[in-house]
Amino acid sequence: QEGLEFEWSVSPPGKPATESISDGSADVVQSAPSQAFNAIARGETEYPLHFAQINEMDGFFLTARAPEPDFSWRKLEGAEVVMFGGGQPNAMLRYACHRAGIDYDRIVAITPGGADDIDQAFRAGQGQYVQQQGPYPQQLELDGLGSVVAQVGPQIGPCAFSSLAASREWLETDAARAFTRAYAAARQFLNQAPAAEITALQQSYFPGVDAAALETCISSYQRLGCWTPHVEITRPAFEVILDIFEYTGGIPERYPYERVCASPPV
């Protein structure tokens, strides 16, 4: 609608998407404000700024092997949980356990690697529970291999979970303003359209995932409030992500908002 031509790609394994800004191969990347914490820790001064939110809630699920109507987070203590071993997914889970009043260190962590490795490990019989982002859990349910028992997001509440990032120079351009207008319109659509309609548009990005699983996932995220209509990364949401990484020891100090985030171009 804004007349922009675009190319979409996935950053290869082992390469942070933000590097594509630095090497000039991308104008905008999907990232997270916490990614800037790593750049600051390395002493860098020229790194992408995060100018728009994607998810304002943690979108990970906890899945058991069978339905547990009486599930409580306390059940994770002493249980084997297939999970992410580091990075933001692990920090968020640690903080969620803290908020739930349980001892994360009593969980028997199984950390096979990335998202596909985690899914394959649980499907192969490892773990009593698994930590995954959608639509992996919904596909497990559809395949009769698991049952979602909890979501991480409600334990934490709104936070600067994931974002769009770009260079300071690009954010001053007409293209940046046009992109942001289009993005704002897309956010409105995501909150208003039926999950089935969104699924039809997104299906090609999820090979191997059944439409029913994807629709269930999207509907769940709409109810959770992942895609709040406003574009900007709010200061309260940023403060929560600082709380999380301060609690887990991921940052040596609380960074100022302006050091990580920028206002949307429009």
PDB file of C-alpha atoms in Angstrom:
ATOM      1  CA  GLN A   1       0.000   0.000   0.000  1.00  0.00           C
ATOM      2  CA  GLU A   2       2.922   2.327   0.639  1.00  0.00           C
ATOM      3  CA  GLY A   3       4.571   1.488  -2.696  1.00  0.00           C
ATOM      4  CA  LEU A   4       7.644  -0.151  -1.188  1.00  0.00           C
ATOM      5  CA  GLU A   5       9.466  -2.983  -2.941  1.00  0.00           C
ATOM      6  CA  PHE A   6      10.993  -5.450  -0.518  1.00  0.00           C
ATOM      7  CA  GLU A   7      13.029  -8.624  -0.164  1.00  0.00           C
ATOM      8  CA  TRP A   8      12.479 -10.883   2.836  1.00  0.00           C
ATOM      9  CA  SER A   9      15.039 -13.394   4.138  1.00  0.00           C
ATOM     10  CA  VAL A  10      16.054 -15.359   7.210  1.00  0.00           C
ATOM     11  CA  SER A  11      19.401 -14.740   8.872  1.00  0.00           C
ATOM     12  CA  PRO A  12      21.539 -17.903   8.596  1.00  0.00           C
ATOM     13  CA  PRO A  13      22.280 -19.910  11.753  1.00  0.00           C
ATOM     14  CA  GLY A  14      25.001 -18.337  13.848  1.00  0.00           C
ATOM     15  CA  LYS A  15      24.600 -14.847  12.379  1.00  0.00           C
ATOM     16  CA  PRO A  16      22.603 -12.321  14.437  1.00  0.00           C
ATOM     17  CA  ALA A  17      20.121 -10.495  12.230  1.00  0.00           C
ATOM     18  CA  THR A  18      21.514  -7.165  13.431  1.00  0.00           C
ATOM     19  CA  GLU A  19      24.768  -7.876  11.581  1.00  0.00           C
ATOM     20  CA  SER A  20      22.808  -7.433   8.351  1.00  0.00           C
ATOM     21  CA  ILE A  21      22.349  -3.773   9.286  1.00  0.00           C
ATOM     22  CA  SER A  22      26.058  -3.342   9.891  1.00  0.00           C
ATOM     23  CA  ASP A  23      27.091  -4.951   6.596  1.00  0.00           C
ATOM     24  CA  GLY A  24      24.419  -3.111   4.610  1.00  0.00           C
ATOM     25  CA  SER A  25      22.526  -6.179   3.412  1.00  0.00           C
ATOM     26  CA  ALA A  26      19.282  -5.179   5.178  1.00  0.00           C
ATOM     27  CA  ASP A  27      17.448  -2.018   6.156  1.00  0.00           C
ATOM     28  CA  VAL A  28      15.234  -3.510   8.866  1.00  0.00           C
ATOM     29  CA  VAL A  29      15.668  -6.633  10.982  1.00  0.00           C
ATOM     30  CA  GLN A  30      13.569  -8.590  13.414  1.00  0.00           C
ATOM     31  CA  SER A  31      15.400  -8.624  16.729  1.00  0.00           C
ATOM     32  CA  ALA A  32      14.903  -7.814  20.422  1.00  0.00           C
ATOM     33  CA  PRO A  33      15.953  -4.819  22.535  1.00  0.00           C
ATOM     34  CA  SER A  34      18.054  -7.192  24.628  1.00  0.00           C
ATOM     35  CA  GLN A  35      20.222  -7.761  21.540  1.00  0.00           C
ATOM     36  CA  ALA A  36      21.581  -4.243  22.067  1.00  0.00           C
ATOM     37  CA  PHE A  37      22.726  -5.245  25.553  1.00  0.00           C
ATOM     38  CA  ASN A  38      25.320  -7.512  23.924  1.00  0.00           C
ATOM     39  CA  ALA A  39      26.605  -4.716  21.687  1.00  0.00           C
ATOM     40  CA  ILE A  40      26.866  -2.319  24.631  1.00  0.00           C
ATOM     41  CA  ALA A  41      28.711  -4.947  26.687  1.00  0.00           C
ATOM     42  CA  ARG A  42      31.244  -5.277  23.849  1.00  0.00           C
ATOM     43  CA  GLY A  43      31.870  -1.538  23.972  1.00  0.00           C
ATOM     44  CA  GLU A  44      30.266  -0.825  20.596  1.00  0.00           C
ATOM     45  CA  THR A  45      28.808   2.606  19.914  1.00  0.00           C
ATOM     46  CA  GLU A  46      27.362   2.124  16.433  1.00  0.00           C
ATOM     47  CA  TYR A  47      24.676  -0.539  16.603  1.00  0.00           C
ATOM     48  CA  PRO A  48      21.076  -0.710  15.343  1.00  0.00           C
ATOM     49  CA  LEU A  49      18.396   1.043  17.352  1.00  0.00           C
ATOM     50  CA  HIS A  50      15.113  -0.682  18.168  1.00  0.00           C
ATOM     51  CA  PHE A  51      12.288   1.501  16.905  1.00  0.00           C
ATOM     52  CA  ALA A  52       9.140  -0.646  16.918  1.00  0.00           C
ATOM     53  CA  GLN A  53       7.815  -3.487  18.991  1.00  0.00           C
ATOM     54  CA  ILE A  54       6.801  -6.859  17.572  1.00  0.00           C
ATOM     55  CA  ASN A  55       5.648  -8.897  20.571  1.00  0.00           C
ATOM     56  CA  GLU A  56       4.918  -7.073  23.814  1.00  0.00           C
ATOM     57  CA  MET A  57       4.507 -10.374  25.646  1.00  0.00           C
ATOM     58  CA  ASP A  58       6.662 -13.473  25.909  1.00  0.00           C
ATOM     59  CA  GLY A  59       5.158 -15.901  23.393  1.00  0.00           C
ATOM     60  CA  PHE A  60       6.515 -19.185  24.778  1.00  0.00           C
ATOM     61  CA  PHE A  61       4.410 -22.103  25.986  1.00  0.00           C
ATOM     62  CA  LEU A  62       4.996 -24.971  28.397  1.00  0.00           C
ATOM     63  CA  THR A  63       3.752 -28.296  27.051  1.00  0.00           C
ATOM     64  CA  ALA A  64       3.329 -31.570  28.938  1.00  0.00           C
ATOM     65  CA  ARG A  65       3.002 -35.032  27.455  1.00  0.00           C
ATOM     66  CA  ALA A  66      -0.653 -35.269  28.478  1.00  0.00           C
ATOM     67  CA  PRO A  67      -3.335 -32.850  29.678  1.00  0.00           C
ATOM     68  CA  GLU A  68      -2.810 -31.603  33.240  1.00  0.00           C
ATOM     69  CA  PRO A  69      -5.917 -29.704  34.355  1.00  0.00           C
ATOM     70  CA  ASP A  70      -4.320 -29.261  37.786  1.00  0.00           C
ATOM     71  CA  PHE A  71      -0.979 -27.944  36.446  1.00  0.00           C
ATOM     72  CA  SER A  72       0.929 -25.505  38.609  1.00  0.00           C
ATOM     73  CA  TRP A  73       4.415 -24.113  38.057  1.00  0.00           C
ATOM     74  CA  ARG A  74       5.482 -25.955  41.207  1.00  0.00           C
ATOM     75  CA  LYS A  75       5.358 -29.166  39.148  1.00  0.00           C
ATOM     76  CA  LEU A  76       8.438 -28.007  37.233  1.00  0.00           C
ATOM     77  CA  GLU A  77      10.626 -28.424  40.305  1.00  0.00           C
ATOM     78  CA  GLY A  78      12.361 -31.791  39.978  1.00  0.00           C
ATOM     79  CA  ALA A  79      10.925 -32.356  36.503  1.00  0.00           C
ATOM     80  CA  GLU A  80      12.893 -32.770  33.270  1.00  0.00           C
ATOM     81  CA  VAL A  81      12.178 -29.808  30.987  1.00  0.00           C
ATOM     82  CA  VAL A  82      13.476 -29.552  27.423  1.00  0.00           C
ATOM     83  CA  MET A  83      14.338 -25.875  27.016  1.00  0.00           C
ATOM     84  CA  PHE A  84      16.592 -23.184  25.602  1.00  0.00           C
ATOM     85  CA  GLY A  85      19.935 -23.167  27.392  1.00  0.00           C
ATOM     86  CA  GLY A  86      20.625 -19.442  27.117  1.00  0.00           C
ATOM     87  CA  GLY A  87      19.725 -16.130  25.575  1.00  0.00           C
ATOM     88  CA  GLN A  88      16.464 -14.293  26.060  1.00  0.00           C
ATOM     89  CA  PRO A  89      14.221 -17.414  26.077  1.00  0.00           C
ATOM     90  CA  ASN A  90      16.125 -18.792  29.058  1.00  0.00           C
ATOM     91  CA  ALA A  91      16.250 -15.446  30.858  1.00  0.00           C
ATOM     92  CA  MET A  92      12.500 -15.056  30.451  1.00  0.00           C
ATOM     93  CA  LEU A  93      11.810 -18.561  31.775  1.00  0.00           C
ATOM     94  CA  ARG A  94      14.065 -17.964  34.780  1.00  0.00           C
ATOM     95  CA  TYR A  95      12.247 -14.745  35.584  1.00  0.00           C
ATOM     96  CA  ALA A  96       8.832 -16.368  35.077  1.00  0.00           C
ATOM     97  CA  CYS A  97       9.796 -19.090  37.562  1.00  0.00           C
ATOM     98  CA  HIS A  98      10.858 -16.365  39.997  1.00  0.00           C
ATOM     99  CA  ARG A  99       7.507 -14.617  39.566  1.00  0.00           C
ATOM    100  CA  ALA A 100       5.719 -17.953  40.019  1.00  0.00           C
ATOM    101  CA  GLY A 101       7.556 -18.499  43.305  1.00  0.00           C
ATOM    102  CA  ILE A 102       9.493 -21.611  42.307  1.00  0.00           C
ATOM    103  CA  ASP A 103      13.202 -22.466  42.300  1.00  0.00           C
ATOM    104  CA  TYR A 104      14.459 -22.589  38.697  1.00  0.00           C
ATOM    105  CA  ASP A 105      17.620 -24.402  39.827  1.00  0.00           C
ATOM    106  CA  ARG A 106      15.501 -27.388  40.891  1.00  0.00           C
ATOM    107  CA  ILE A 107      14.405 -27.943  37.288  1.00  0.00           C
ATOM    108  CA  VAL A 108      16.300 -30.696  35.445  1.00  0.00           C
ATOM    109  CA  ALA A 109      17.164 -28.774  32.282  1.00  0.00           C
ATOM    110  CA  ILE A 110      17.620 -30.569  28.958  1.00  0.00           C
ATOM    111  CA  THR A 111      19.138 -28.170  26.421  1.00  0.00           C
ATOM    112  CA  PRO A 112      19.649 -29.855  23.027  1.00  0.00           C
ATOM    113  CA  GLY A 113      20.067 -26.637  21.016  1.00  0.00           C
ATOM    114  CA  GLY A 114      17.760 -24.500  18.888  1.00  0.00           C
ATOM    115  CA  ALA A 115      14.023 -24.593  18.314  1.00  0.00           C
ATOM    116  CA  ASP A 116      14.057 -27.560  15.923  1.00  0.00           C
ATOM    117  CA  ASP A 117      16.449 -29.511  18.167  1.00  0.00           C
ATOM    118  CA  ILE A 118      14.178 -28.915  21.161  1.00  0.00           C
ATOM    119  CA  ASP A 119      11.124 -30.071  19.231  1.00  0.00           C
ATOM    120  CA  GLN A 120      12.872 -33.199  17.976  1.00  0.00           C
ATOM    121  CA  ALA A 121      14.166 -34.075  21.456  1.00  0.00           C
ATOM    122  CA  PHE A 122      10.689 -33.883  22.999  1.00  0.00           C
ATOM    123  CA  ARG A 123       9.192 -35.847  20.119  1.00  0.00           C
ATOM    124  CA  ALA A 124      11.882 -38.487  20.698  1.00  0.00           C
ATOM    125  CA  GLY A 125      10.786 -38.921  24.310  1.00  0.00           C
ATOM    126  CA  GLN A 126      13.061 -36.605  26.244  1.00  0.00           C
ATOM    127  CA  GLY A 127      11.601 -34.509  29.056  1.00  0.00           C
ATOM    128  CA  GLN A 128       8.319 -34.313  30.909  1.00  0.00           C
ATOM    129  CA  TYR A 129       7.738 -30.743  29.721  1.00  0.00           C
ATOM    130  CA  VAL A 130       9.032 -28.584  26.886  1.00  0.00           C
ATOM    131  CA  GLN A 131       9.463 -24.813  26.465  1.00  0.00           C
ATOM    132  CA  GLN A 132       8.569 -23.694  22.936  1.00  0.00           C
ATOM    133  CA  GLN A 133       7.332 -20.740  20.943  1.00  0.00           C
ATOM    134  CA  GLY A 134       4.295 -21.183  18.709  1.00  0.00           C
ATOM    135  CA  PRO A 135       3.373 -22.945  16.540  1.00  0.00           C
ATOM    136  CA  TYR A 136       5.555 -25.846  17.759  1.00  0.00           C
ATOM    137  CA  PRO A 137       3.315 -26.638  20.778  1.00  0.00           C
ATOM    138  CA  GLN A 138       0.132 -26.454  18.724  1.00  0.00           C
ATOM    139  CA  GLN A 139       1.593 -28.905  16.207  1.00  0.00           C
ATOM    140  CA  LEU A 140       2.545 -31.241  19.056  1.00  0.00           C
ATOM    141  CA  GLU A 141      -1.052 -31.128  20.262  1.00  0.00           C
ATOM    142  CA  LEU A 142      -2.386 -31.790  16.773  1.00  0.00           C
ATOM    143  CA  ASP A 143      -0.017 -34.764  16.457  1.00  0.00           C
ATOM    144  CA  GLY A 144      -1.216 -36.137  19.806  1.00  0.00           C
ATOM    145  CA  LEU A 145       2.236 -35.790  21.366  1.00  0.00           C
ATOM    146  CA  GLY A 146       1.644 -33.067  23.931  1.00  0.00           C
ATOM    147  CA  SER A 147      -0.758 -30.739  25.670  1.00  0.00           C
ATOM    148  CA  VAL A 148      -0.159 -27.042  26.411  1.00  0.00           C
ATOM    149  CA  VAL A 149      -0.386 -26.475  30.168  1.00  0.00           C
ATOM    150  CA  ALA A 150       0.889 -22.899  30.606  1.00  0.00           C
ATOM    151  CA  GLN A 151       2.142 -19.752  28.910  1.00  0.00           C
ATOM    152  CA  VAL A 152       5.182 -17.834  30.099  1.00  0.00           C
ATOM    153  CA  GLY A 153       3.825 -14.411  29.149  1.00  0.00           C
ATOM    154  CA  PRO A 154       1.144 -14.025  31.841  1.00  0.00           C
ATOM    155  CA  GLN A 155       3.706 -14.658  34.588  1.00  0.00           C
ATOM    156  CA  ILE A 156       5.710 -11.634  33.406  1.00  0.00           C
ATOM    157  CA  GLY A 157       3.229  -9.285  31.779  1.00  0.00           C
ATOM    158  CA  PRO A 158       3.923  -6.716  29.048  1.00  0.00           C
ATOM    159  CA  CYS A 159       7.600  -6.281  28.230  1.00  0.00           C
ATOM    160  CA  ALA A 160       9.869  -5.268  25.357  1.00  0.00           C
ATOM    161  CA  PHE A 161      10.136  -8.845  24.121  1.00  0.00           C
ATOM    162  CA  SER A 162      10.904  -8.551  20.385  1.00  0.00           C
ATOM    163  CA  SER A 163      11.351  -5.640  18.038  1.00  0.00           C
ATOM    164  CA  LEU A 164      12.304  -4.148  14.710  1.00  0.00           C
ATOM    165  CA  ALA A 165      15.739  -2.528  14.491  1.00  0.00           C
ATOM    166  CA  ALA A 166      17.485  -0.323  11.955  1.00  0.00           C
ATOM    167  CA  SER A 167      20.376   2.106  11.591  1.00  0.00           C
ATOM    168  CA  ARG A 168      20.100   5.667  12.808  1.00  0.00           C
ATOM    169  CA  GLU A 169      20.585   6.875   9.238  1.00  0.00           C
ATOM    170  CA  TRP A 170      17.799   4.756   7.747  1.00  0.00           C
ATOM    171  CA  LEU A 171      15.342   5.878  10.412  1.00  0.00           C
ATOM    172  CA  GLU A 172      15.629   9.430   9.012  1.00  0.00           C
ATOM    173  CA  THR A 173      14.511   8.408   5.492  1.00  0.00           C
ATOM    174  CA  ASP A 174      11.163   8.595   3.700  1.00  0.00           C
ATOM    175  CA  ALA A 175      11.363   4.821   3.248  1.00  0.00           C
ATOM    176  CA  ALA A 176      11.479   4.396   7.028  1.00  0.00           C
ATOM    177  CA  ARG A 177       8.370   6.529   7.436  1.00  0.00           C
ATOM    178  CA  ALA A 178       6.515   4.608   4.724  1.00  0.00           C
ATOM    179  CA  PHE A 179       7.574   1.278   6.214  1.00  0.00           C
ATOM    180  CA  THR A 180       6.371   2.304   9.672  1.00  0.00           C
ATOM    181  CA  ARG A 181       2.988   3.412   8.345  1.00  0.00           C
ATOM    182  CA  ALA A 182       2.594   0.020   6.672  1.00  0.00           C
ATOM    183  CA  TYR A 183       3.723  -1.767   9.811  1.00  0.00           C
ATOM    184  CA  ALA A 184       1.236   0.150  11.966  1.00  0.00           C
ATOM    185  CA  ALA A 185      -1.570  -0.831   9.587  1.00  0.00           C
ATOM    186  CA  ALA A 186      -0.444  -4.473   9.771  1.00  0.00           C
ATOM    187  CA  ARG A 187      -0.607  -4.420  13.572  1.00  0.00           C
ATOM    188  CA  GLN A 188      -4.173  -3.149  13.446  1.00  0.00           C
ATOM    189  CA  PHE A 189      -5.051  -5.927  11.000  1.00  0.00           C
ATOM    190  CA  LEU A 190      -3.485  -8.607  13.220  1.00  0.00           C
ATOM    191  CA  ASN A 191      -5.695  -7.582  16.119  1.00  0.00           C
ATOM    192  CA  GLN A 192      -8.908  -7.270  14.132  1.00  0.00           C
ATOM    193  CA  ALA A 193      -8.828 -10.072  11.541  1.00  0.00           C
ATOM    194  CA  PRO A 194     -10.010 -13.623  12.281  1.00  0.00           C
ATOM    195  CA  ALA A 195      -7.169 -16.027  13.025  1.00  0.00           C
ATOM    196  CA  ALA A 196      -8.164 -18.131  10.005  1.00  0.00           C
ATOM    197  CA  GLU A 197      -7.669 -15.157   7.673  1.00  0.00           C
ATOM    198  CA  ILE A 198      -4.209 -14.425   9.101  1.00  0.00           C
ATOM    199  CA  THR A 199      -3.335 -18.121   8.848  1.00  0.00           C
ATOM    200  CA  ALA A 200      -4.108 -18.144   5.128  1.00  0.00           C
ATOM    201  CA  LEU A 201      -1.683 -15.263   4.610  1.00  0.00           C
ATOM    202  CA  GLN A 202       1.080 -16.722   6.796  1.00  0.00           C
ATOM    203  CA  GLN A 203       0.918 -20.428   5.951  1.00  0.00           C
ATOM    204  CA  SER A 204       3.733 -20.342   3.382  1.00  0.00           C
ATOM    205  CA  TYR A 205       6.178 -19.138   6.058  1.00  0.00           C
ATOM    206  CA  PHE A 206       5.568 -22.274   8.128  1.00  0.00           C
ATOM    207  CA  PRO A 207       6.302 -25.334   5.993  1.00  0.00           C
ATOM    208  CA  GLY A 208       5.406 -28.559   7.761  1.00  0.00           C
ATOM    209  CA  VAL A 209       2.926 -26.868  10.100  1.00  0.00           C
ATOM    210  CA  ASP A 210      -0.750 -27.739   9.697  1.00  0.00           C
ATOM    211  CA  ALA A 211      -3.098 -24.820   9.122  1.00  0.00           C
ATOM    212  CA  ALA A 212      -5.159 -25.893  12.142  1.00  0.00           C
ATOM    213  CA  ALA A 213      -2.105 -25.693  14.415  1.00  0.00           C
ATOM    214  CA  LEU A 214      -1.103 -22.288  13.044  1.00  0.00           C
ATOM    215  CA  GLU A 215      -4.636 -20.929  13.452  1.00  0.00           C
ATOM    216  CA  THR A 216      -4.772 -22.134  17.053  1.00  0.00           C
ATOM    217  CA  CYS A 217      -1.425 -20.470  17.727  1.00  0.00           C
ATOM    218  CA  ILE A 218      -2.457 -17.142  16.186  1.00  0.00           C
ATOM    219  CA  SER A 219      -5.739 -17.135  18.080  1.00  0.00           C
ATOM    220  CA  SER A 220      -3.853 -17.812  21.319  1.00  0.00           C
ATOM    221  CA  TYR A 221      -1.493 -14.899  20.665  1.00  0.00           C
ATOM    222  CA  GLN A 222      -4.402 -12.575  19.912  1.00  0.00           C
ATOM    223  CA  ARG A 223      -5.983 -13.457  23.255  1.00  0.00           C
ATOM    224  CA  LEU A 224      -2.649 -13.099  25.049  1.00  0.00           C
ATOM    225  CA  GLY A 225      -2.202  -9.582  23.698  1.00  0.00           C
ATOM    226  CA  CYS A 226       1.166 -10.107  22.005  1.00  0.00           C
ATOM    227  CA  TRP A 227       0.463  -7.651  19.192  1.00  0.00           C
ATOM    228  CA  THR A 228      -0.753  -4.544  20.994  1.00  0.00           C
ATOM    229  CA  PRO A 229      -1.804  -1.903  18.442  1.00  0.00           C
ATOM    230  CA  HIS A 230       0.780   0.762  19.293  1.00  0.00           C
ATOM    231  CA  VAL A 231       4.053   0.630  17.374  1.00  0.00           C
ATOM    232  CA  GLU A 232       6.457   2.230  19.830  1.00  0.00           C
ATOM    233  CA  ILE A 233       8.484   0.352  22.419  1.00  0.00           C
ATOM    234  CA  THR A 234       7.133   1.901  25.590  1.00  0.00           C
ATOM    235  CA  ARG A 235       9.348   2.900  28.480  1.00  0.00           C
ATOM    236  CA  PRO A 236       7.422   0.738  30.990  1.00  0.00           C
ATOM    237  CA  ALA A 237       7.867  -2.314  28.714  1.00  0.00           C
ATOM    238  CA  PHE A 238      11.580  -1.540  28.414  1.00  0.00           C
ATOM    239  CA  GLU A 239      11.919  -1.265  32.197  1.00  0.00           C
ATOM    240  CA  VAL A 240      10.503  -4.787  32.562  1.00  0.00           C
ATOM    241  CA  ILE A 241      13.079  -6.258  30.184  1.00  0.00           C
ATOM    242  CA  LEU A 242      15.741  -4.502  32.278  1.00  0.00           C
ATOM    243  CA  ASP A 243      14.202  -6.106  35.388  1.00  0.00           C
ATOM    244  CA  ILE A 244      14.489  -9.528  33.755  1.00  0.00           C
ATOM    245  CA  PHE A 245      18.098  -9.249  32.644  1.00  0.00           C
ATOM    246  CA  GLU A 246      19.115  -7.573  35.898  1.00  0.00           C
ATOM    247  CA  TYR A 247      17.583 -10.490  37.814  1.00  0.00           C
ATOM    248  CA  THR A 248      19.374 -13.109  35.685  1.00  0.00           C
ATOM    249  CA  GLY A 249      22.708 -11.253  35.729  1.00  0.00           C
ATOM    250  CA  GLY A 250      22.580 -10.524  32.003  1.00  0.00           C
ATOM    251  CA  ILE A 251      23.402  -6.817  32.347  1.00  0.00           C
ATOM    252  CA  PRO A 252      25.882  -5.054  34.658  1.00  0.00           C
ATOM    253  CA  GLU A 253      23.690  -1.928  34.891  1.00  0.00           C
ATOM    254  CA  ARG A 254      20.277  -0.606  33.824  1.00  0.00           C
ATOM    255  CA  TYR A 255      20.783   0.991  30.422  1.00  0.00           C
ATOM    256  CA  PRO A 256      18.957   4.209  29.524  1.00  0.00           C
ATOM    257  CA  TYR A 257      16.027   3.814  27.132  1.00  0.00           C
ATOM    258  CA  GLU A 258      17.633   6.152  24.577  1.00  0.00           C
ATOM    259  CA  ARG A 259      20.734   3.984  24.425  1.00  0.00           C
ATOM    260  CA  VAL A 260      18.715   1.057  23.053  1.00  0.00           C
ATOM    261  CA  CYS A 261      15.466   2.393  21.597  1.00  0.00           C
ATOM    262  CA  ALA A 262      14.351   5.100  19.183  1.00  0.00           C
ATOM    263  CA  SER A 263      10.941   6.584  18.537  1.00  0.00           C
ATOM    264  CA  PRO A 264       9.162   5.241  15.438  1.00  0.00           C
ATOM    265  CA  PRO A 265       9.767   7.420  12.352  1.00  0.00           C
ATOM    266  CA  VAL A 266       6.041   8.305  12.338  1.00  0.00           C
TER     267      VAL A 266
END
